[in-house]
CSV table of C-alpha atoms and ligand atoms in Angstrom, one decimal:
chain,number,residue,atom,x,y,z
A,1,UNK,CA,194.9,224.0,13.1
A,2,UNK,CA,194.8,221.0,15.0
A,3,UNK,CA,192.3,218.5,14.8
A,4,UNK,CA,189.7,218.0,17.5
A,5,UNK,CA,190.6,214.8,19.8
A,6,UNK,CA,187.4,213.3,19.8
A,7,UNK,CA,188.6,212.1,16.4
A,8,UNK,CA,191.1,209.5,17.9
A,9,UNK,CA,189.1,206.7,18.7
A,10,UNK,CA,187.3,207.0,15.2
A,11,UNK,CA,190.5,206.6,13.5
A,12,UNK,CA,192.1,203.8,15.7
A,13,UNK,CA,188.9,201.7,14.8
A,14,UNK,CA,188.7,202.5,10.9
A,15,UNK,CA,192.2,201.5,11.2
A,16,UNK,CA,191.5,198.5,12.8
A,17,UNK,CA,189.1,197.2,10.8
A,18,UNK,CA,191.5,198.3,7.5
A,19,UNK,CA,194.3,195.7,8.8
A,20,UNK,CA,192.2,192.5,8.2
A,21,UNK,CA,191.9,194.1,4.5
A,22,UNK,CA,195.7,193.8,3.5
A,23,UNK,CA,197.2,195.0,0.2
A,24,UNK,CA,196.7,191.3,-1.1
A,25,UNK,CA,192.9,191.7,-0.7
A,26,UNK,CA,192.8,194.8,-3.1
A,27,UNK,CA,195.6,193.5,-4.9
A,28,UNK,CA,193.6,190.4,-6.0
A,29,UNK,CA,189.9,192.9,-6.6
A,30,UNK,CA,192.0,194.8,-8.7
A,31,UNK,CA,193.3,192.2,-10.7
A,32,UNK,CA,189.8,190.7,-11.0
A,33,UNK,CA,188.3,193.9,-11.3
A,34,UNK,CA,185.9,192.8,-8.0
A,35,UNK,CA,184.2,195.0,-5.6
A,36,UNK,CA,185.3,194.8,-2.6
A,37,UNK,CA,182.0,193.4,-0.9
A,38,UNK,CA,183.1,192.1,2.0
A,39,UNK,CA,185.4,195.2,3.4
A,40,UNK,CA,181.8,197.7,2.6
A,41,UNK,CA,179.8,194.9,4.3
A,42,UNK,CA,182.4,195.1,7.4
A,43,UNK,CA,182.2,199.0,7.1
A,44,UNK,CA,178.5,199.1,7.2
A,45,UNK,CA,178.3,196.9,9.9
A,46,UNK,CA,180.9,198.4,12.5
A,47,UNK,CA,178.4,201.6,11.6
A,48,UNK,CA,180.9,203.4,9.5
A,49,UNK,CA,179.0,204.4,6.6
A,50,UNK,CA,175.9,205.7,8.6
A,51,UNK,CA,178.2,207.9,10.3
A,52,UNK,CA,176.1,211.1,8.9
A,53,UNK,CA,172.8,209.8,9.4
A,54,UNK,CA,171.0,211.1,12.3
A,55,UNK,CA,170.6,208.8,15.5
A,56,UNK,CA,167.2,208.9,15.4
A,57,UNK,CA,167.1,207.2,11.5
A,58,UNK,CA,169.7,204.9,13.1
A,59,UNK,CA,173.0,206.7,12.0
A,60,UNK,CA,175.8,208.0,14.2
A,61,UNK,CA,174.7,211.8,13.8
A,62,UNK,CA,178.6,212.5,13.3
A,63,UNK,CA,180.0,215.4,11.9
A,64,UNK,CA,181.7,216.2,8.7
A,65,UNK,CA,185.1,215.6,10.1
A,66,UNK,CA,184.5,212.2,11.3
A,67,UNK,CA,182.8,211.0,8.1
A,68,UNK,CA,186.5,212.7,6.5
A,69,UNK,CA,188.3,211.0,9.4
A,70,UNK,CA,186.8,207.8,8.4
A,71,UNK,CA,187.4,208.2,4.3
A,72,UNK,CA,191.3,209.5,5.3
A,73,UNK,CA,192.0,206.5,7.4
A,74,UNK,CA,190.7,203.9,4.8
A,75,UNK,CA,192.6,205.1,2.1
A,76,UNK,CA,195.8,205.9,4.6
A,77,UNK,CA,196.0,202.1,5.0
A,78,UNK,CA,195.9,201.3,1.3
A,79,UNK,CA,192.4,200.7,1.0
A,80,UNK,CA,189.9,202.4,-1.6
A,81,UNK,CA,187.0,203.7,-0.2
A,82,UNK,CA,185.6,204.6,-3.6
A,83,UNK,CA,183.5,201.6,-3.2
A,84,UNK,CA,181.6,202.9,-0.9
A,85,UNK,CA,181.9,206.7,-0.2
A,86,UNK,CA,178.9,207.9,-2.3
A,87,UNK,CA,176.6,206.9,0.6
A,88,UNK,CA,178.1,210.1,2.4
A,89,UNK,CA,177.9,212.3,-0.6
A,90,UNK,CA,174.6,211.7,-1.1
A,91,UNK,CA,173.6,212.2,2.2
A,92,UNK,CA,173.5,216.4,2.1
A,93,UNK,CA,171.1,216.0,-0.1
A,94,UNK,CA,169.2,214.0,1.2
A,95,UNK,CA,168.9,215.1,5.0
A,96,UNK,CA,168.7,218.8,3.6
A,97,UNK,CA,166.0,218.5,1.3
A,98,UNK,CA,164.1,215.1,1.8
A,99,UNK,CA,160.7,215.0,3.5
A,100,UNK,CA,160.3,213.6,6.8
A,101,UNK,CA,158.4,210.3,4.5
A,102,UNK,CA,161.1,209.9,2.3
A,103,UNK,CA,163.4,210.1,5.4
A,104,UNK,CA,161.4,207.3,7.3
A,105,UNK,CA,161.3,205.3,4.5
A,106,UNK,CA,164.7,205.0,3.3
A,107,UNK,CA,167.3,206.5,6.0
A,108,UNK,CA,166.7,203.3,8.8
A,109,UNK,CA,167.8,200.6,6.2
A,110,UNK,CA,170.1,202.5,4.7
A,111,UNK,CA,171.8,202.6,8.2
A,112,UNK,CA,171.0,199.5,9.2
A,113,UNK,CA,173.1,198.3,5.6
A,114,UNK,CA,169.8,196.3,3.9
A,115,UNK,CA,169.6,199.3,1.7
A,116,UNK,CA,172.3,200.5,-1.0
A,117,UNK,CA,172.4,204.0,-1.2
A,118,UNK,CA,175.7,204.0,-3.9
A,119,UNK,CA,175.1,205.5,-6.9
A,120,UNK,CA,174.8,209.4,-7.9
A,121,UNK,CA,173.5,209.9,-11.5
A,122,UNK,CA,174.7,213.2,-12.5
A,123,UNK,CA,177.3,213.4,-15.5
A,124,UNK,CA,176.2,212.6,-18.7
A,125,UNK,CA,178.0,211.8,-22.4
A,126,UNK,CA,176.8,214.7,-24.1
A,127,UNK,CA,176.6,217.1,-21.7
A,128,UNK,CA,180.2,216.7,-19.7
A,129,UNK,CA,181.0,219.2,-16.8
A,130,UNK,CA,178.0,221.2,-18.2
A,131,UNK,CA,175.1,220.0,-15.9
A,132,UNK,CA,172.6,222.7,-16.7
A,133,UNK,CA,172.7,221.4,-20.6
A,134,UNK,CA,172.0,217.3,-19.3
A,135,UNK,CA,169.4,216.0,-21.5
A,136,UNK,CA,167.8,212.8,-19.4
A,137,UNK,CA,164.1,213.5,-18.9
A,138,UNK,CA,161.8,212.9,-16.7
A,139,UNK,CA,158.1,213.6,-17.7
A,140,UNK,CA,155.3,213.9,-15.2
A,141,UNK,CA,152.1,210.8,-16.0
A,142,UNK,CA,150.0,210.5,-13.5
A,143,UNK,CA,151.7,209.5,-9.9
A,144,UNK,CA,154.6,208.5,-12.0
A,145,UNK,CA,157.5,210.5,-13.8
A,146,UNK,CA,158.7,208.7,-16.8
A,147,UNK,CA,162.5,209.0,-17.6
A,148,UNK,CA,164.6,208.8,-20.6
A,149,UNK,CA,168.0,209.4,-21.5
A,150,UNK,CA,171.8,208.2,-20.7
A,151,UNK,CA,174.2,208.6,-17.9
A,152,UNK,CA,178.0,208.1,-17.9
A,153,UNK,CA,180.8,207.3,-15.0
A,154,UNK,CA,177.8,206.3,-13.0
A,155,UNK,CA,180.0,204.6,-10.5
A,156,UNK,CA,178.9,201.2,-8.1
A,157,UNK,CA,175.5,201.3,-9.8
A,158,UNK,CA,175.6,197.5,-9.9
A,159,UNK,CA,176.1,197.2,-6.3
A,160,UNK,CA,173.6,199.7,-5.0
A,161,UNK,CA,170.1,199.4,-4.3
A,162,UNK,CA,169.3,202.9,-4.9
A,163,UNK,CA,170.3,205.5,-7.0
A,164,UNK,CA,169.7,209.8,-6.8
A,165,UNK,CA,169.1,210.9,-10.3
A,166,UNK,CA,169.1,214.0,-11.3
A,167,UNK,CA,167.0,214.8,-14.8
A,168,UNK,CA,165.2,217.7,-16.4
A,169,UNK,CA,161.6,218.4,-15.6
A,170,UNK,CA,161.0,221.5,-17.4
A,171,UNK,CA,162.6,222.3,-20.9
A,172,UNK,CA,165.3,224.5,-20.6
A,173,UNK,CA,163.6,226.9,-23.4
A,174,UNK,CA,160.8,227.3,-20.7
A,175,UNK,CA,162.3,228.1,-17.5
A,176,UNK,CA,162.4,231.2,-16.0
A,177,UNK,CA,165.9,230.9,-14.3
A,178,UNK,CA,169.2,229.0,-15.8
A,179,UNK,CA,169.4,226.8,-12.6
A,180,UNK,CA,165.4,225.8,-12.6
A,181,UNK,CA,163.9,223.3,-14.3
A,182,UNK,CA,166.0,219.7,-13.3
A,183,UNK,CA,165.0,217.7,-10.6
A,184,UNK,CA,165.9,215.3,-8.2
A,185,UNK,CA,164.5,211.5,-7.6
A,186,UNK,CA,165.5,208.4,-5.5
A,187,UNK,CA,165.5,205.7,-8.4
A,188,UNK,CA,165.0,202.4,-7.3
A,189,UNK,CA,166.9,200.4,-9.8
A,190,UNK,CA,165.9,197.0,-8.1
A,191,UNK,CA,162.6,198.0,-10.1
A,192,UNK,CA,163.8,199.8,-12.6
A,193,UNK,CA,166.0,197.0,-13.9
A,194,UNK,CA,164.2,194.9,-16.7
A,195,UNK,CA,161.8,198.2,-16.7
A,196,UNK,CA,164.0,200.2,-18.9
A,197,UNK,CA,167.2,200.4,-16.7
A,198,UNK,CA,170.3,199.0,-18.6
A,199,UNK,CA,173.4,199.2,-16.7
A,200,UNK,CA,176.5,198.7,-18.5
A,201,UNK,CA,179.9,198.3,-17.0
A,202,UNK,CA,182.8,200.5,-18.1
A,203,UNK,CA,186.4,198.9,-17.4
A,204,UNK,CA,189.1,201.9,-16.7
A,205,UNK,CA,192.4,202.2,-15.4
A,206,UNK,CA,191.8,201.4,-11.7
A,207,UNK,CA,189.1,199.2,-10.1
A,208,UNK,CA,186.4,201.5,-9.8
A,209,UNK,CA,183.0,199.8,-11.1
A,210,UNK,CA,181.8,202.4,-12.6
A,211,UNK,CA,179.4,202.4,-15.3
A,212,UNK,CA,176.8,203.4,-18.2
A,213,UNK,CA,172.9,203.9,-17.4
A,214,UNK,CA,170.4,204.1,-20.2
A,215,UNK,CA,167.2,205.1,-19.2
A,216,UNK,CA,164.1,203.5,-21.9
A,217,UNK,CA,160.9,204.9,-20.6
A,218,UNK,CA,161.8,204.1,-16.5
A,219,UNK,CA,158.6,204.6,-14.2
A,220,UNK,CA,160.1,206.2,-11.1
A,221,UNK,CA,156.5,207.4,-8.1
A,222,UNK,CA,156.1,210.8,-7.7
A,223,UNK,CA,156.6,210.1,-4.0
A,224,UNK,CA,160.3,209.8,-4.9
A,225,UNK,CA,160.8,213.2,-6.2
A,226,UNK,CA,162.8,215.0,-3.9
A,227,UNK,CA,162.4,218.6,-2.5
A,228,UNK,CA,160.4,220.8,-4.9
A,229,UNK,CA,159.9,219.9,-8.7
A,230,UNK,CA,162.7,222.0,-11.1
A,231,UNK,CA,164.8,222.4,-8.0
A,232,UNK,CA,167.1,219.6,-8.3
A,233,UNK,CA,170.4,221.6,-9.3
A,234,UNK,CA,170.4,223.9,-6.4
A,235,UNK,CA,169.7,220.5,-4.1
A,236,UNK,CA,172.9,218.5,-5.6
A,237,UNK,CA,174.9,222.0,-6.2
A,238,UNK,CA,174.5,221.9,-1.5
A,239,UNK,CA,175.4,218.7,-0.7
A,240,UNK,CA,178.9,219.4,-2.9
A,241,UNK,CA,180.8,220.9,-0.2
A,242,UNK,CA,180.8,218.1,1.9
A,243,UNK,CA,181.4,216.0,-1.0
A,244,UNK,CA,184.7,218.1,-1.9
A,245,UNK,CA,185.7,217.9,1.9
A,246,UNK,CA,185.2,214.2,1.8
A,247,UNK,CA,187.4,213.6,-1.9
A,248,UNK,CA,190.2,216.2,-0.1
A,249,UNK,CA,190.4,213.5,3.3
A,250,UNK,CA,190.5,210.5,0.9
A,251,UNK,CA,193.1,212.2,-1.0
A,252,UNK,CA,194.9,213.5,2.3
A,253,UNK,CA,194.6,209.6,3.3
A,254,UNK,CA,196.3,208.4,-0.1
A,255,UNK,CA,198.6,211.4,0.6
A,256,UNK,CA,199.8,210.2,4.2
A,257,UNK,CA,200.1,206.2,2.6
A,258,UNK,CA,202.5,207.4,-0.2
A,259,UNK,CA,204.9,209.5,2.0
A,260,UNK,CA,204.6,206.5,4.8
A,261,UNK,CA,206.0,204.1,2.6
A,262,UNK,CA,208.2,206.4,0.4
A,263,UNK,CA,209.7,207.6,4.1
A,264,UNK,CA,209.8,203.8,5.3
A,265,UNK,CA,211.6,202.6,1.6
A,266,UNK,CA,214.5,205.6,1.8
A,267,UNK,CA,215.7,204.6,5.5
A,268,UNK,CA,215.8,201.0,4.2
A,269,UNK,CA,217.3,201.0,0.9
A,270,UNK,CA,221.1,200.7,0.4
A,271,UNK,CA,222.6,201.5,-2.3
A,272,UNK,CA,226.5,203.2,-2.7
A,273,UNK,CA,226.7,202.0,0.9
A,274,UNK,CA,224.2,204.0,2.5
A,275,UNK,CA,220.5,204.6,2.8
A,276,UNK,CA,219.1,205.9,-0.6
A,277,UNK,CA,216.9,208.3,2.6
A,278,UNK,CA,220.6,210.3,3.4
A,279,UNK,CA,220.6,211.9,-0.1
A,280,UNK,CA,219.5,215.3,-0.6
A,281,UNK,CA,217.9,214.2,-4.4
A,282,UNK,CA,215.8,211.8,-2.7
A,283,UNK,CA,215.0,213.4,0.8
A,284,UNK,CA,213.8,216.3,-0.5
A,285,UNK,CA,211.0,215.0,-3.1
A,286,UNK,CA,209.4,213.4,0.3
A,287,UNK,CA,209.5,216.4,2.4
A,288,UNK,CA,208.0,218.5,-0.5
A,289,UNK,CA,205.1,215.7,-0.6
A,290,UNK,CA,204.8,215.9,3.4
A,291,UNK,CA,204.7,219.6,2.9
A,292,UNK,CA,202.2,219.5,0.6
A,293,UNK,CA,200.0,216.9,2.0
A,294,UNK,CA,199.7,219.2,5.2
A,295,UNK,CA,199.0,222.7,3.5
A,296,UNK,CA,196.1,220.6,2.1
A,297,UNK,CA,194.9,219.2,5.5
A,298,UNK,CA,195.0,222.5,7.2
A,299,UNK,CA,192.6,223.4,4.1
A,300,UNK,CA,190.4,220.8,4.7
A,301,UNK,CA,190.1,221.2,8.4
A,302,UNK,CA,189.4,224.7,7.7
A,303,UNK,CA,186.8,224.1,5.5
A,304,UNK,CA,185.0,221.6,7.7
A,305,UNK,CA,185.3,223.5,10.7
A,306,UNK,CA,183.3,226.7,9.1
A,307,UNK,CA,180.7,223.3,6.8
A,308,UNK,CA,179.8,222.4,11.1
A,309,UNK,CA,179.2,226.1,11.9
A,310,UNK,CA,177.1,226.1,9.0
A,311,UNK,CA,179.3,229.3,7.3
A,312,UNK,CA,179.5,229.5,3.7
A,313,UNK,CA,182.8,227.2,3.0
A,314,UNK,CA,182.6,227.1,-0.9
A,315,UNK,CA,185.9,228.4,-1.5
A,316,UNK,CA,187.8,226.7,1.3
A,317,UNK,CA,185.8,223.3,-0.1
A,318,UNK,CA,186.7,224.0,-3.4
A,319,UNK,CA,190.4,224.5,-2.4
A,320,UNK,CA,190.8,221.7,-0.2
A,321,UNK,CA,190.0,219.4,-2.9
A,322,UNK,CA,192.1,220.7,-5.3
A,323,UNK,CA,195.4,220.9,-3.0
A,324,UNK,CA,194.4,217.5,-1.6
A,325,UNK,CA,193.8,216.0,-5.2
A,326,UNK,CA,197.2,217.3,-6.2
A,327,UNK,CA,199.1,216.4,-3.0
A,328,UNK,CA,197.8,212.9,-3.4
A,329,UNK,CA,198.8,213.0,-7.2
A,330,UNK,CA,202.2,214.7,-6.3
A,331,UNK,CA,203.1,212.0,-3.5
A,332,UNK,CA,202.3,209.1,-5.6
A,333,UNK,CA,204.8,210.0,-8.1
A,334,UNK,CA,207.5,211.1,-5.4
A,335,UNK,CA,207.1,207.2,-4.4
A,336,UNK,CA,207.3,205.4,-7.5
A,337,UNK,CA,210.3,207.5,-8.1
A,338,UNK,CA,211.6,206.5,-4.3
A,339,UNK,CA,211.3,202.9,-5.3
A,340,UNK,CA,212.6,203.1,-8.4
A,341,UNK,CA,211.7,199.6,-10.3
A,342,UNK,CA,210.0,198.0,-7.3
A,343,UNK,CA,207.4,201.6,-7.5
A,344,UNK,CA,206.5,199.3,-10.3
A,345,UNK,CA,206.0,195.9,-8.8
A,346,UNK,CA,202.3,194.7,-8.4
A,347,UNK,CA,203.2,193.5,-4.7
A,348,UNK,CA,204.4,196.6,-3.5
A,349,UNK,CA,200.8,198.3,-3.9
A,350,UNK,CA,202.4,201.7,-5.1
A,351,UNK,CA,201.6,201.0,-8.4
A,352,UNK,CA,197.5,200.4,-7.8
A,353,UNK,CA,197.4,203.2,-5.7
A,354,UNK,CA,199.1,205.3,-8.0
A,355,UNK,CA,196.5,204.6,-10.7
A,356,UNK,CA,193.7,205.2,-8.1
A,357,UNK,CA,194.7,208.3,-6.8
A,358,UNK,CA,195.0,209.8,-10.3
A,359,UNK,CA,190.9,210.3,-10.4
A,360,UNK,CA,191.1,212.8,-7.9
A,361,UNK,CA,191.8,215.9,-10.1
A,362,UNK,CA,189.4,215.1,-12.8
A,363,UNK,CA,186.3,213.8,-10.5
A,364,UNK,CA,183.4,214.9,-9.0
A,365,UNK,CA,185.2,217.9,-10.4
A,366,UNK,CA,188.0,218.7,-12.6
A,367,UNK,CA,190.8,220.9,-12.0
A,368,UNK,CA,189.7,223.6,-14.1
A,369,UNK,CA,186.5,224.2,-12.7
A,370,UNK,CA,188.0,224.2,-9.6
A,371,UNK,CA,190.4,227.1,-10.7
A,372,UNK,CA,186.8,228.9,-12.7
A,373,UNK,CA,185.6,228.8,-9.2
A,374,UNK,CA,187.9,230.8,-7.2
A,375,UNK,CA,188.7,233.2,-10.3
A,376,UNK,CA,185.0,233.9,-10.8
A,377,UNK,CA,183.7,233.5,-6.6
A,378,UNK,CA,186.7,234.6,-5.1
A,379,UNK,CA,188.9,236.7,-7.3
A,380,UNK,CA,186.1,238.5,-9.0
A,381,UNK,CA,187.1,237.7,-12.4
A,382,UNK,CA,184.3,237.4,-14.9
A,383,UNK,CA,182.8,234.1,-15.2
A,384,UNK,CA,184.8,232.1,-18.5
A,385,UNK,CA,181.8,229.6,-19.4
B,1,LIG,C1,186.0,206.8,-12.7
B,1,LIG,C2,185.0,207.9,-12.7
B,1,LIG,C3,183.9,207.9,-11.8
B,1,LIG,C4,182.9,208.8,-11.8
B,1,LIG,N1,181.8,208.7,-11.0
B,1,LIG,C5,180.8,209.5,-11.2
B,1,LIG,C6,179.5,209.3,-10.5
B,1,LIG,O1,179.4,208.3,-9.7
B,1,LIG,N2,178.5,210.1,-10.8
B,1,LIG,C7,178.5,211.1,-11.7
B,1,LIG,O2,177.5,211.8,-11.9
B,1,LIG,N3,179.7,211.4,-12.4
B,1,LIG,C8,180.8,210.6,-12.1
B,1,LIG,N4,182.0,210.8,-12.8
B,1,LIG,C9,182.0,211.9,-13.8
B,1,LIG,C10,183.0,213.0,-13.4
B,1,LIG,O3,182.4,213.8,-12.4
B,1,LIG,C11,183.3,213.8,-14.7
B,1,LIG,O4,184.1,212.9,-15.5
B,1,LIG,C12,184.0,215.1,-14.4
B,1,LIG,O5,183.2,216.0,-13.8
B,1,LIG,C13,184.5,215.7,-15.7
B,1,LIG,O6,183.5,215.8,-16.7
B,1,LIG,P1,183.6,215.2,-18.1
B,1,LIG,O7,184.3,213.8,-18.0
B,1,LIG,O8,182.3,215.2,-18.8
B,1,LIG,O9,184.6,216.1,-18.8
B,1,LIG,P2,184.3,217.3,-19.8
B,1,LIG,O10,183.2,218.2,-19.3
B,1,LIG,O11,184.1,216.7,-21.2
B,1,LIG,O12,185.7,218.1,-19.8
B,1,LIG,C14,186.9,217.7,-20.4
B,1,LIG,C15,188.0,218.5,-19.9
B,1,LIG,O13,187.8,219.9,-20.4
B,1,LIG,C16,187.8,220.8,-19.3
B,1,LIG,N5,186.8,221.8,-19.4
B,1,LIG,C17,185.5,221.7,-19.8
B,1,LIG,N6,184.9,222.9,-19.9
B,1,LIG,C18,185.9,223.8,-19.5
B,1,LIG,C19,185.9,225.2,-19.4
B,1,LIG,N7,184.8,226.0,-19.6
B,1,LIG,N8,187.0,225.8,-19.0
B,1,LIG,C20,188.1,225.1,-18.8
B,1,LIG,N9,188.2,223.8,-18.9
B,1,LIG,C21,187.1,223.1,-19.3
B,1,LIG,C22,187.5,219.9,-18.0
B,1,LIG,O14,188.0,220.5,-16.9
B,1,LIG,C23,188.2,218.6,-18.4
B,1,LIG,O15,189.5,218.6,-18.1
B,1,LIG,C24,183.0,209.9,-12.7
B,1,LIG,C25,184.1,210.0,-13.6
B,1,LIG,C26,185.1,209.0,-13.6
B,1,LIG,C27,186.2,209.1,-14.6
């Protein structure tokens, strides 16, 4: 399956705009543990991350594949565009189940960049992988639902204007069906800080500003519900296809930068008198990666091409993020191991990537539920949890 040449000019431009972002710029963020502000202001403002809003909120109107064209080619450079690619997650969501209101209202600045759409409040301590058992609330007063309760991993909520919550409307003892009763709301946390919003960094193994939300009686309008009330799951459970096609191109990107260099490092390197590259022991870990990498990009082309015809692609989504999250994971240790002691060397970027890359098999989703969802969906196996 090749991919469609419109793409091309897409790429060459994300890649473009990636070059005046050098290894030293992350390098230095990750040291600091900074985010990188000005590469997501240079994104928003070539148009990049408004590539899935419609042109007539002042988006691009691109397709799925372009919006994974433009993750792949950011992390295929040696970027990290973790720092910015929940504004395309949350964007099924959003343009699925919005009203035309909340659409006016928020879509135009988010596209013109004056508004932060970042952060996606879904996992929480307790709870875990579990969503249906999540224990924020939000009670209806009035025009106003008051929440309460804690998130966790709540990633860029510091540097994001807005947030998409999603909390429990109606006890669980009281609904009528397992997936009813949570609901979905555009938070804005520029007024919900210092009214009950505490956001508390977590520091973890890569730079990835993520983060810890506690929730202390938050006023959030009943304009900003979105969609029906008690709906919420099904809403966020929609928009994950294109977030799993999105997380396989990143990981397909990371994929393409390990094997690139690894490739690059064997032809170089001398050692016995010849290029490391020329034996069999190290050749063959980099084709395996290669190999790998590419099953998983036919996967995600597949699974984008039948997400734009708008067929059911819950199982190729699925897949594709899992053989992408593990090609990525394979590849980076193929190229430490290519490298030898300079896979280890801050300079050489291998080792930052390495780190980063590693997120892939346990977030949005983990492997195992991954595997739960073919068995059950696929397979016909009965459901384990
Ligand atoms: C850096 C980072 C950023 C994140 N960003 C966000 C974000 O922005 N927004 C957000 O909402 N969430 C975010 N997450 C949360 C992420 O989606 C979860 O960590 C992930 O879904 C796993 O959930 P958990 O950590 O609660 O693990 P748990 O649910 O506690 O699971 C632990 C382990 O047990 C396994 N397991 C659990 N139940 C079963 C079962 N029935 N069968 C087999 N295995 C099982 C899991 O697969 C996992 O390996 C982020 C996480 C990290 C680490």
């Amino acid at each position: 399956m090749t991919e469609r040449t419109d793409l091309a000019p897409i790429r060459a431009a994300v890649r473009a705009l990636c070059e005046k972002f050098p290894g030293e710029y992350w390098r230095r963020l990750d040291r600091e543990r900074a985010y990188p502000a000005e590469f997501v202001a240079a994104l928003t403002e070539a148009g990049f991350l408004a590539a899935l809003i419609p042109e007539q909120y002042g988006g691009s109107g691109l397709t799925v594949s372009a919006a994974a064209a433009i993750m792949e080619e950011i992390q295929a450079s040696g970027g990290n565009g973790a720092a910015c690619h929940a504004q395309m997650y949350t964007m099924g969501t959003l343009l699925r189940h919005a009203s035309a209101a909340q659409k006016e209202r928020y879509l135009p600045g988010i596209a013109r960049g004056e508004l932060r759409l970042q952060a996606f409040g879904v996992t929480e301590p307790i709870s875990g992988t579990d969503t249906l058992s999540l224990r924020t609330t939000a009670r209806r007063e009035g025009d106003h639902y008051v929440v309460n309760g804690q998130k966790i991993w709540i990633s860029r909520a510091e540097h994001s204007d807005l947030l998409l919550l999603l909390a429990r409307t109606t006890p669980r003892e009281e609904v009528k069906s397992r997936a009813s009763g949570l609901s979905v709301f555009i938070v804005d946390m520029r007024e919900a800080m210092g009214n009950g919003l505490t956001i508390r960094p977590i520091r973890t193994m890569m730079n990835h500003a993520t983060t810890e939300l506690f929730f202390e009686n938050v006023r959030v309008p009943a304009d900003n519900l979105i969609g029906a009330e008690g709906e919420g799951f099904r809403y966020i459970l929609s928009g994950m296809n294109a977030e799993r096609i999105l997380i396989a191109a990143e990981c397909i990107g990371d994929a393409k930068w390990f094997i690139d260099k690894a490739a690059s490092y064997a032809r170089e390197r001398v050692v016995f008198d010849r290029p490391i590259g020329q034996n069999q022991g190290v050749q063959f870990p980099i084709a395996r990666a290669y190999m790998g990498m590419r099953a998983a990009e036919l996967m995600m082309r597949e699974a984008a091409a039948l997400y734009e015809a708008g067929k059911d692609c819950g199982a190729e989504a699925n897949m594709a993020k899992q053989l992408a999250a593990e090609a990525s994971w394979a590849a980076a240790d193929m190229c430490i191991q290519t490298h030898g002691g300079f896979g280890f060397a801050e300079e050489f970027d291998i080792e930052r990537k390495f780190r980063e890359t590693r997120l892939y098999t346990v977030a949005p989703i983990s492997t195992n539920l991954v595997l739960s969802y073919i068995a059950e969906h696929v397979l016909g196996l009965p459901r384990s949890y």
